[in-house]
Amino acid sequence: MTRSRRRLVALAAATTLALTGATAGPARAEVPPDAPEQLRNGDFSAGVSPWFSYGTGELGVIDGRLCTSVAAGTANPWDAGIGQDAVPLIAGAEYELSFDVSATPGAPLKAVLQLGSAPYTTYASVDATATGAAKHVTTTFTAPADNAGAQLIFQIGGSAQAQTFCLDNVSLRGGEAAPPYEPDTGPRVRVNQVGYLPGGPKHATVVTEATEALPWQLKSAAGTVVASGRTTPRGVDDASAQNVQTVDFSAYRTPGTGYTLTVDGETSHPFDISGTLYDRLRADSLQFFYAQRSGIAIDGDLIGDEYARPAGHLDVAPNKGDTNVPCQPGVCDYKLDVRGGWYDAGDHGKYVVNGGIATYQLLNTFERTKTAETADGGAALGDATLRVPERGNDVPDVLDEARWELDFLLRMQVPAGKPLAGMVHHKIHDQNWTGLPLAPQDDPQVRELHPPSTAATLNLAAVAAQCARLFAPYDAAFATRCGTAAKTAYAAAKAHPAIYASASDGTGGGAYEDNNVTDEFYWAAAELWLSTGDKAYLADVTGSPLHTADVFTPNGAFGWQSVAALGRLDLATVPNTLPAAEKTRIRASVTAAADRYLATIGDQAYGLPFPGTADAYVWGSNSNLVNNAIVLATAFDLSRDAKYRDGAVQSADYLFGRNALNMSYVTGWGEQNAHNQHSRIFGHQLNPDLPTPPAGSLAGGPNAALQDPYAANLLAGCAPMSCYVDDINSYSTNEVAINWNSALAWLASFLADQGDAAAVPAPTCAVTYTTHGSWPSGFTTQVTVRNTGTSAVNGWSLRWAFTADQKVSQSWSAQVDQTGATVTAKNLPWNAKLAPGASTTFGLNGTGSGAPNPNPTLITLNGKACTVS
């Protein structure tokens, strides 16, 4: 957040120190007085943005000057600094750098214009000595190279005494005024460049000056017109500021490749119509997490040679972590082994609250397969379906990937016997910010644990509770470890309900502050109750005001700072023992939210499930859109109403090109796709020897606030949907992040499950599932299946999934087998045929550890869902 303060006192009687012949070039004639200014907010009248600092205290504007403190005894001048990124330089152009500086009690400093990443090539520099009296410093130079994103750094470290530095009137004049930025948006016909499902919605948007309906033609790859019609004028779209019309060609359902849409003399990018469009996206979007792993060598045979690298942050020089990491000074007296986990985003930090929601979404992607008819029992997410090193261990690969982060999250818990035992450290990252690019194994920074927080503690409680039930059939010891940690964390959070991460703790990594944790308490209590059945957790769920509140907001149903909807979604979908009326109310709240998102889709000319206002286009807007689509998808899983499925499918169109910029925001997907996302690891734009982000990486997306200097300099005045640039320097519009890709992975899995998106058939079977006896270590269940269709069933196979570690130990009147949590019951020779209206009954005995044993909500007969009672 930036803070603006009106300038109160001007710097007076400044001493002038003129220097010519800066290190990058010979002295030049005076730069013309009308030369364009290349720095932003050099008088600090707009607060501190876009200035940053490292190795210093917090930046602040005092009496109109930008001031900060530097502790005594920093070893080198470059150990502390104040800077601005995205400074444009033109080779051969003349520039004048000037500034006013003071320091108390006084110290040398150096201003350096440089390449903002290794090898940090210096373009120009000037040395000065700052004292208590403000001094004016100026130098002229000729730029030796072109660089649209140079960095200005004031190096203010290296003093034996503590210092307070203040800057004002910082200016870099010269070169040329930046031309207006005009993105290459390609054809004015905007489509989903990946394609459309045969039975799903098929919409496109045309940017045009025309106000009357226009003819359109859908053409095959051979150029044959296969469908035609007229557009629907929509007027000026608020989000894009474009006059647009809509094309609806949903009636055309023939699969094929290389289709194009022609309207108003423009032809779209090619696209396919296929029921297998998104099969590979499921794997690609999940592969991102392997590429982001910390503490393990990345195997090029699994992900591609260009992504192979040594393990990062295992205390192998120059790394200084993560196996024995100290706390920030004054935070704790111990060190922790916090190896592993995923690098959070474009930096090398690891943050529990962001890791929490990302882990939840991977776990939930798997848990959905137990309750969603279209998920085919999780076959596409089973063992050996992903390119991960754990494949072949009889554990679903998506759970293996989630476990890499779960192990890290568990390591972040404060040990027993220490102050705040059971709480969880909020984050661990470098002591100072590092530049772009930087491979994890080359990071030389000291790593530090940051203070525990209630939000982080409840994140662990929630996802560890999920872990306890989902891993129970595969690794009982790990499931028990997760369950114990979840209960310990929740108790610690209740004992310390208001320990918040500081918004100012943002040096070297993001702050991830959150001063309202009522939603985290609700989510954690819900997950713990679903996993344990403990009435105390249920009391906390039902006692929360959020339990009956509308927790689904228009601009983003949920995010790392707003997680109540996660608890609501799981209470609606995970089998449980809530009263029937309460289940109905909770599920109705999901479909009501989905109805609102459908109405928004209809209102938006580009078909998005969030509003067209600037406040919807925020940092990570693409993940907010996807999370709203997840609510739509969940409503479909609950109701089997195709309108919700169609809403989720249509929402994906925006991600893959049906947007103002005609840009697919997923690397490797679509004709024109983002591939220069902000990342220290995937720095190809800055170093051709490095790779781009792997296919399936989601960019953050348009951000109307323009919260990085590169975007602010380039996109000033942009319409909200156009506030994006595919450049590695734009971290506020183009970063990658685990919680954005986890949302994409969930949606990609749902989309892949829809196949042709054909009409949803009415059930033709009914199952009565009755548990007649239950005791701490076992149960007896009777199942009756009835054919409610009009055709005979000759050979049947029922399938359902248990919620935790229940195992079938004996069965009768059916052949019953179990893999993991999934149970398959097949007919015996004598009861194979079910005439219309006929039924058959079988039974089973089972064992369990005492976890809840609710009736399954999804039972399929030969792959088709039955009504269950």
PDB file of N, CA and C in Angstrom, residues 440-489:
ATOM      1  N   PRO A 440      17.112 -20.622  -7.845  1.00  0.00           N
ATOM      2  CA  PRO A 440      17.059 -20.869  -6.394  1.00  0.00           C
ATOM      3  C   PRO A 440      18.388 -21.309  -5.809  1.00  0.00           C
ATOM      4  N   GLN A 441      19.115 -22.155  -6.522  1.00  0.00           N
ATOM      5  CA  GLN A 441      20.376 -22.669  -5.987  1.00  0.00           C
ATOM      6  C   GLN A 441      21.460 -21.595  -5.934  1.00  0.00           C
ATOM      7  N   ASP A 442      21.233 -20.439  -6.598  1.00  0.00           N
ATOM      8  CA  ASP A 442      22.220 -19.360  -6.617  1.00  0.00           C
ATOM      9  C   ASP A 442      21.881 -18.225  -5.655  1.00  0.00           C
ATOM     10  N   ASP A 443      20.813 -18.363  -4.910  1.00  0.00           N
ATOM     11  CA  ASP A 443      20.386 -17.301  -3.994  1.00  0.00           C
ATOM     12  C   ASP A 443      21.345 -17.227  -2.812  1.00  0.00           C
ATOM     13  N   PRO A 444      22.039 -16.081  -2.615  1.00  0.00           N
ATOM     14  CA  PRO A 444      23.019 -15.997  -1.529  1.00  0.00           C
ATOM     15  C   PRO A 444      22.473 -15.394  -0.235  1.00  0.00           C
ATOM     16  N   GLN A 445      21.198 -15.023  -0.231  1.00  0.00           N
ATOM     17  CA  GLN A 445      20.647 -14.280   0.899  1.00  0.00           C
ATOM     18  C   GLN A 445      20.469 -15.153   2.141  1.00  0.00           C
ATOM     19  N   VAL A 446      20.613 -14.517   3.296  1.00  0.00           N
ATOM     20  CA  VAL A 446      20.245 -15.143   4.566  1.00  0.00           C
ATOM     21  C   VAL A 446      18.738 -15.337   4.585  1.00  0.00           C
ATOM     22  N   ARG A 447      18.292 -16.475   5.057  1.00  0.00           N
ATOM     23  CA  ARG A 447      16.866 -16.774   5.169  1.00  0.00           C
ATOM     24  C   ARG A 447      16.427 -16.592   6.619  1.00  0.00           C
ATOM     25  N   GLU A 448      15.186 -16.143   6.813  1.00  0.00           N
ATOM     26  CA  GLU A 448      14.690 -15.874   8.164  1.00  0.00           C
ATOM     27  C   GLU A 448      13.257 -16.358   8.317  1.00  0.00           C
ATOM     28  N   LEU A 449      12.974 -16.909   9.514  1.00  0.00           N
ATOM     29  CA  LEU A 449      11.599 -17.177   9.912  1.00  0.00           C
ATOM     30  C   LEU A 449      10.982 -15.888  10.430  1.00  0.00           C
ATOM     31  N   HIS A 450       9.760 -15.633  10.027  1.00  0.00           N
ATOM     32  CA  HIS A 450       9.046 -14.453  10.504  1.00  0.00           C
ATOM     33  C   HIS A 450       8.061 -14.860  11.601  1.00  0.00           C
ATOM     34  N   PRO A 451       7.557 -13.919  12.381  1.00  0.00           N
ATOM     35  CA  PRO A 451       6.756 -14.276  13.561  1.00  0.00           C
ATOM     36  C   PRO A 451       5.561 -15.156  13.224  1.00  0.00           C
ATOM     37  N   PRO A 452       5.137 -15.970  14.180  1.00  0.00           N
ATOM     38  CA  PRO A 452       3.903 -16.726  13.987  1.00  0.00           C
ATOM     39  C   PRO A 452       2.704 -15.778  13.864  1.00  0.00           C
ATOM     40  N   SER A 453       1.657 -16.264  13.221  1.00  0.00           N
ATOM     41  CA  SER A 453       0.418 -15.494  13.122  1.00  0.00           C
ATOM     42  C   SER A 453      -0.762 -16.431  13.289  1.00  0.00           C
ATOM     43  N   THR A 454      -1.873 -15.857  13.735  1.00  0.00           N
ATOM     44  CA  THR A 454      -3.090 -16.650  13.880  1.00  0.00           C
ATOM     45  C   THR A 454      -3.575 -17.138  12.524  1.00  0.00           C
ATOM     46  N   ALA A 455      -3.470 -16.288  11.499  1.00  0.00           N
ATOM     47  CA  ALA A 455      -3.927 -16.677  10.163  1.00  0.00           C
ATOM     48  C   ALA A 455      -3.152 -17.889   9.650  1.00  0.00           C
ATOM     49  N   ALA A 456      -1.826 -17.862   9.788  1.00  0.00           N
ATOM     50  CA  ALA A 456      -1.009 -18.984   9.329  1.00  0.00           C
ATOM     51  C   ALA A 456      -1.347 -20.248  10.117  1.00  0.00           C
ATOM     52  N   THR A 457      -1.547 -20.101  11.415  1.00  0.00           N
ATOM     53  CA  THR A 457      -1.852 -21.251  12.264  1.00  0.00           C
ATOM     54  C   THR A 457      -3.154 -21.917  11.848  1.00  0.00           C
ATOM     55  N   LEU A 458      -4.159 -21.115  11.519  1.00  0.00           N
ATOM     56  CA  LEU A 458      -5.449 -21.669  11.109  1.00  0.00           C
ATOM     57  C   LEU A 458      -5.388 -22.253   9.700  1.00  0.00           C
ATOM     58  N   ASN A 459      -4.548 -21.708   8.839  1.00  0.00           N
ATOM     59  CA  ASN A 459      -4.339 -22.318   7.530  1.00  0.00           C
ATOM     60  C   ASN A 459      -3.800 -23.731   7.691  1.00  0.00           C
ATOM     61  N   LEU A 460      -2.809 -23.879   8.555  1.00  0.00           N
ATOM     62  CA  LEU A 460      -2.278 -25.226   8.786  1.00  0.00           C
ATOM     63  C   LEU A 460      -3.356 -26.127   9.369  1.00  0.00           C
ATOM     64  N   ALA A 461      -4.121 -25.619  10.334  1.00  0.00           N
ATOM     65  CA  ALA A 461      -5.172 -26.434  10.943  1.00  0.00           C
ATOM     66  C   ALA A 461      -6.139 -26.950   9.887  1.00  0.00           C
ATOM     67  N   ALA A 462      -6.509 -26.083   8.946  1.00  0.00           N
ATOM     68  CA  ALA A 462      -7.492 -26.456   7.928  1.00  0.00           C
ATOM     69  C   ALA A 462      -6.933 -27.497   6.962  1.00  0.00           C
ATOM     70  N   VAL A 463      -5.767 -27.218   6.372  1.00  0.00           N
ATOM     71  CA  VAL A 463      -5.267 -28.144   5.347  1.00  0.00           C
ATOM     72  C   VAL A 463      -4.724 -29.425   5.971  1.00  0.00           C
ATOM     73  N   ALA A 464      -4.212 -29.358   7.192  1.00  0.00           N
ATOM     74  CA  ALA A 464      -3.768 -30.584   7.850  1.00  0.00           C
ATOM     75  C   ALA A 464      -4.964 -31.466   8.195  1.00  0.00           C
ATOM     76  N   ALA A 465      -6.111 -30.859   8.521  1.00  0.00           N
ATOM     77  CA  ALA A 465      -7.325 -31.645   8.752  1.00  0.00           C
ATOM     78  C   ALA A 465      -7.770 -32.320   7.453  1.00  0.00           C
ATOM     79  N   GLN A 466      -7.727 -31.589   6.350  1.00  0.00           N
ATOM     80  CA  GLN A 466      -7.995 -32.208   5.048  1.00  0.00           C
ATOM     81  C   GLN A 466      -7.057 -33.388   4.812  1.00  0.00           C
ATOM     82  N   CYS A 467      -5.784 -33.147   5.051  1.00  0.00           N
ATOM     83  CA  CYS A 467      -4.759 -34.178   4.871  1.00  0.00           C
ATOM     84  C   CYS A 467      -5.109 -35.428   5.673  1.00  0.00           C
ATOM     85  N   ALA A 468      -5.587 -35.235   6.895  1.00  0.00           N
ATOM     86  CA  ALA A 468      -5.851 -36.382   7.772  1.00  0.00           C
ATOM     87  C   ALA A 468      -6.864 -37.332   7.150  1.00  0.00           C
ATOM     88  N   ARG A 469      -7.906 -36.802   6.510  1.00  0.00           N
ATOM     89  CA  ARG A 469      -8.914 -37.696   5.948  1.00  0.00           C
ATOM     90  C   ARG A 469      -8.533 -38.220   4.568  1.00  0.00           C
ATOM     91  N   LEU A 470      -7.846 -37.386   3.763  1.00  0.00           N
ATOM     92  CA  LEU A 470      -7.551 -37.792   2.399  1.00  0.00           C
ATOM     93  C   LEU A 470      -6.374 -38.747   2.307  1.00  0.00           C
ATOM     94  N   PHE A 471      -5.387 -38.614   3.203  1.00  0.00           N
ATOM     95  CA  PHE A 471      -4.234 -39.513   3.171  1.00  0.00           C
ATOM     96  C   PHE A 471      -4.456 -40.796   3.966  1.00  0.00           C
ATOM     97  N   ALA A 472      -5.534 -40.836   4.723  1.00  0.00           N
ATOM     98  CA  ALA A 472      -5.755 -42.006   5.584  1.00  0.00           C
ATOM     99  C   ALA A 472      -5.723 -43.328   4.831  1.00  0.00           C
ATOM    100  N   PRO A 473      -6.311 -43.441   3.631  1.00  0.00           N
ATOM    101  CA  PRO A 473      -6.247 -44.741   2.945  1.00  0.00           C
ATOM    102  C   PRO A 473      -4.885 -45.076   2.360  1.00  0.00           C
ATOM    103  N   TYR A 474      -3.982 -44.114   2.309  1.00  0.00           N
ATOM    104  CA  TYR A 474      -2.708 -44.314   1.603  1.00  0.00           C
ATOM    105  C   TYR A 474      -1.502 -44.311   2.531  1.00  0.00           C
ATOM    106  N   ASP A 475      -1.544 -43.509   3.586  1.00  0.00           N
ATOM    107  CA  ASP A 475      -0.411 -43.410   4.513  1.00  0.00           C
ATOM    108  C   ASP A 475      -0.962 -43.046   5.878  1.00  0.00           C
ATOM    109  N   ALA A 476      -1.288 -44.067   6.654  1.00  0.00           N
ATOM    110  CA  ALA A 476      -1.960 -43.842   7.935  1.00  0.00           C
ATOM    111  C   ALA A 476      -1.103 -43.012   8.886  1.00  0.00           C
ATOM    112  N   ALA A 477       0.206 -43.250   8.871  1.00  0.00           N
ATOM    113  CA  ALA A 477       1.081 -42.509   9.791  1.00  0.00           C
ATOM    114  C   ALA A 477       1.103 -41.028   9.439  1.00  0.00           C
ATOM    115  N   PHE A 478       1.194 -40.712   8.151  1.00  0.00           N
ATOM    116  CA  PHE A 478       1.190 -39.309   7.756  1.00  0.00           C
ATOM    117  C   PHE A 478      -0.164 -38.664   8.046  1.00  0.00           C
ATOM    118  N   ALA A 479      -1.234 -39.394   7.811  1.00  0.00           N
ATOM    119  CA  ALA A 479      -2.555 -38.864   8.115  1.00  0.00           C
ATOM    120  C   ALA A 479      -2.679 -38.553   9.605  1.00  0.00           C
ATOM    121  N   THR A 480      -2.163 -39.434  10.442  1.00  0.00           N
ATOM    122  CA  THR A 480      -2.214 -39.198  11.888  1.00  0.00           C
ATOM    123  C   THR A 480      -1.383 -37.979  12.269  1.00  0.00           C
ATOM    124  N   ARG A 481      -0.214 -37.851  11.653  1.00  0.00           N
ATOM    125  CA  ARG A 481       0.634 -36.679  11.911  1.00  0.00           C
ATOM    126  C   ARG A 481      -0.104 -35.393  11.533  1.00  0.00           C
ATOM    127  N   CYS A 482      -0.769 -35.423  10.387  1.00  0.00           N
ATOM    128  CA  CYS A 482      -1.532 -34.247   9.968  1.00  0.00           C
ATOM    129  C   CYS A 482      -2.654 -33.948  10.958  1.00  0.00           C
ATOM    130  N   GLY A 483      -3.387 -34.991  11.364  1.00  0.00           N
ATOM    131  CA  GLY A 483      -4.497 -34.774  12.287  1.00  0.00           C
ATOM    132  C   GLY A 483      -4.051 -34.197  13.613  1.00  0.00           C
ATOM    133  N   THR A 484      -2.950 -34.705  14.130  1.00  0.00           N
ATOM    134  CA  THR A 484      -2.426 -34.182  15.404  1.00  0.00           C
ATOM    135  C   THR A 484      -2.008 -32.723  15.251  1.00  0.00           C
ATOM    136  N   ALA A 485      -1.305 -32.409  14.174  1.00  0.00           N
ATOM    137  CA  ALA A 485      -0.872 -31.029  13.949  1.00  0.00           C
ATOM    138  C   ALA A 485      -2.066 -30.090  13.793  1.00  0.00           C
ATOM    139  N   ALA A 486      -3.119 -30.563  13.118  1.00  0.00           N
ATOM    140  CA  ALA A 486      -4.304 -29.732  12.918  1.00  0.00           C
ATOM    141  C   ALA A 486      -4.961 -29.383  14.248  1.00  0.00           C
ATOM    142  N   LYS A 487      -5.124 -30.374  15.089  1.00  0.00           N
ATOM    143  CA  LYS A 487      -5.763 -30.130  16.394  1.00  0.00           C
ATOM    144  C   LYS A 487      -4.900 -29.216  17.261  1.00  0.00           C
ATOM    145  N   THR A 488      -3.590 -29.458  17.241  1.00  0.00           N
ATOM    146  CA  THR A 488      -2.672 -28.622  18.028  1.00  0.00           C
ATOM    147  C   THR A 488      -2.712 -27.174  17.547  1.00  0.00           C
ATOM    148  N   ALA A 489      -2.703 -26.995  16.239  1.00  0.00           N
ATOM    149  CA  ALA A 489      -2.720 -25.640  15.688  1.00  0.00           C
ATOM    150  C   ALA A 489      -4.024 -24.929  16.020  1.00  0.00           C
TER     151      ALA A 489
END
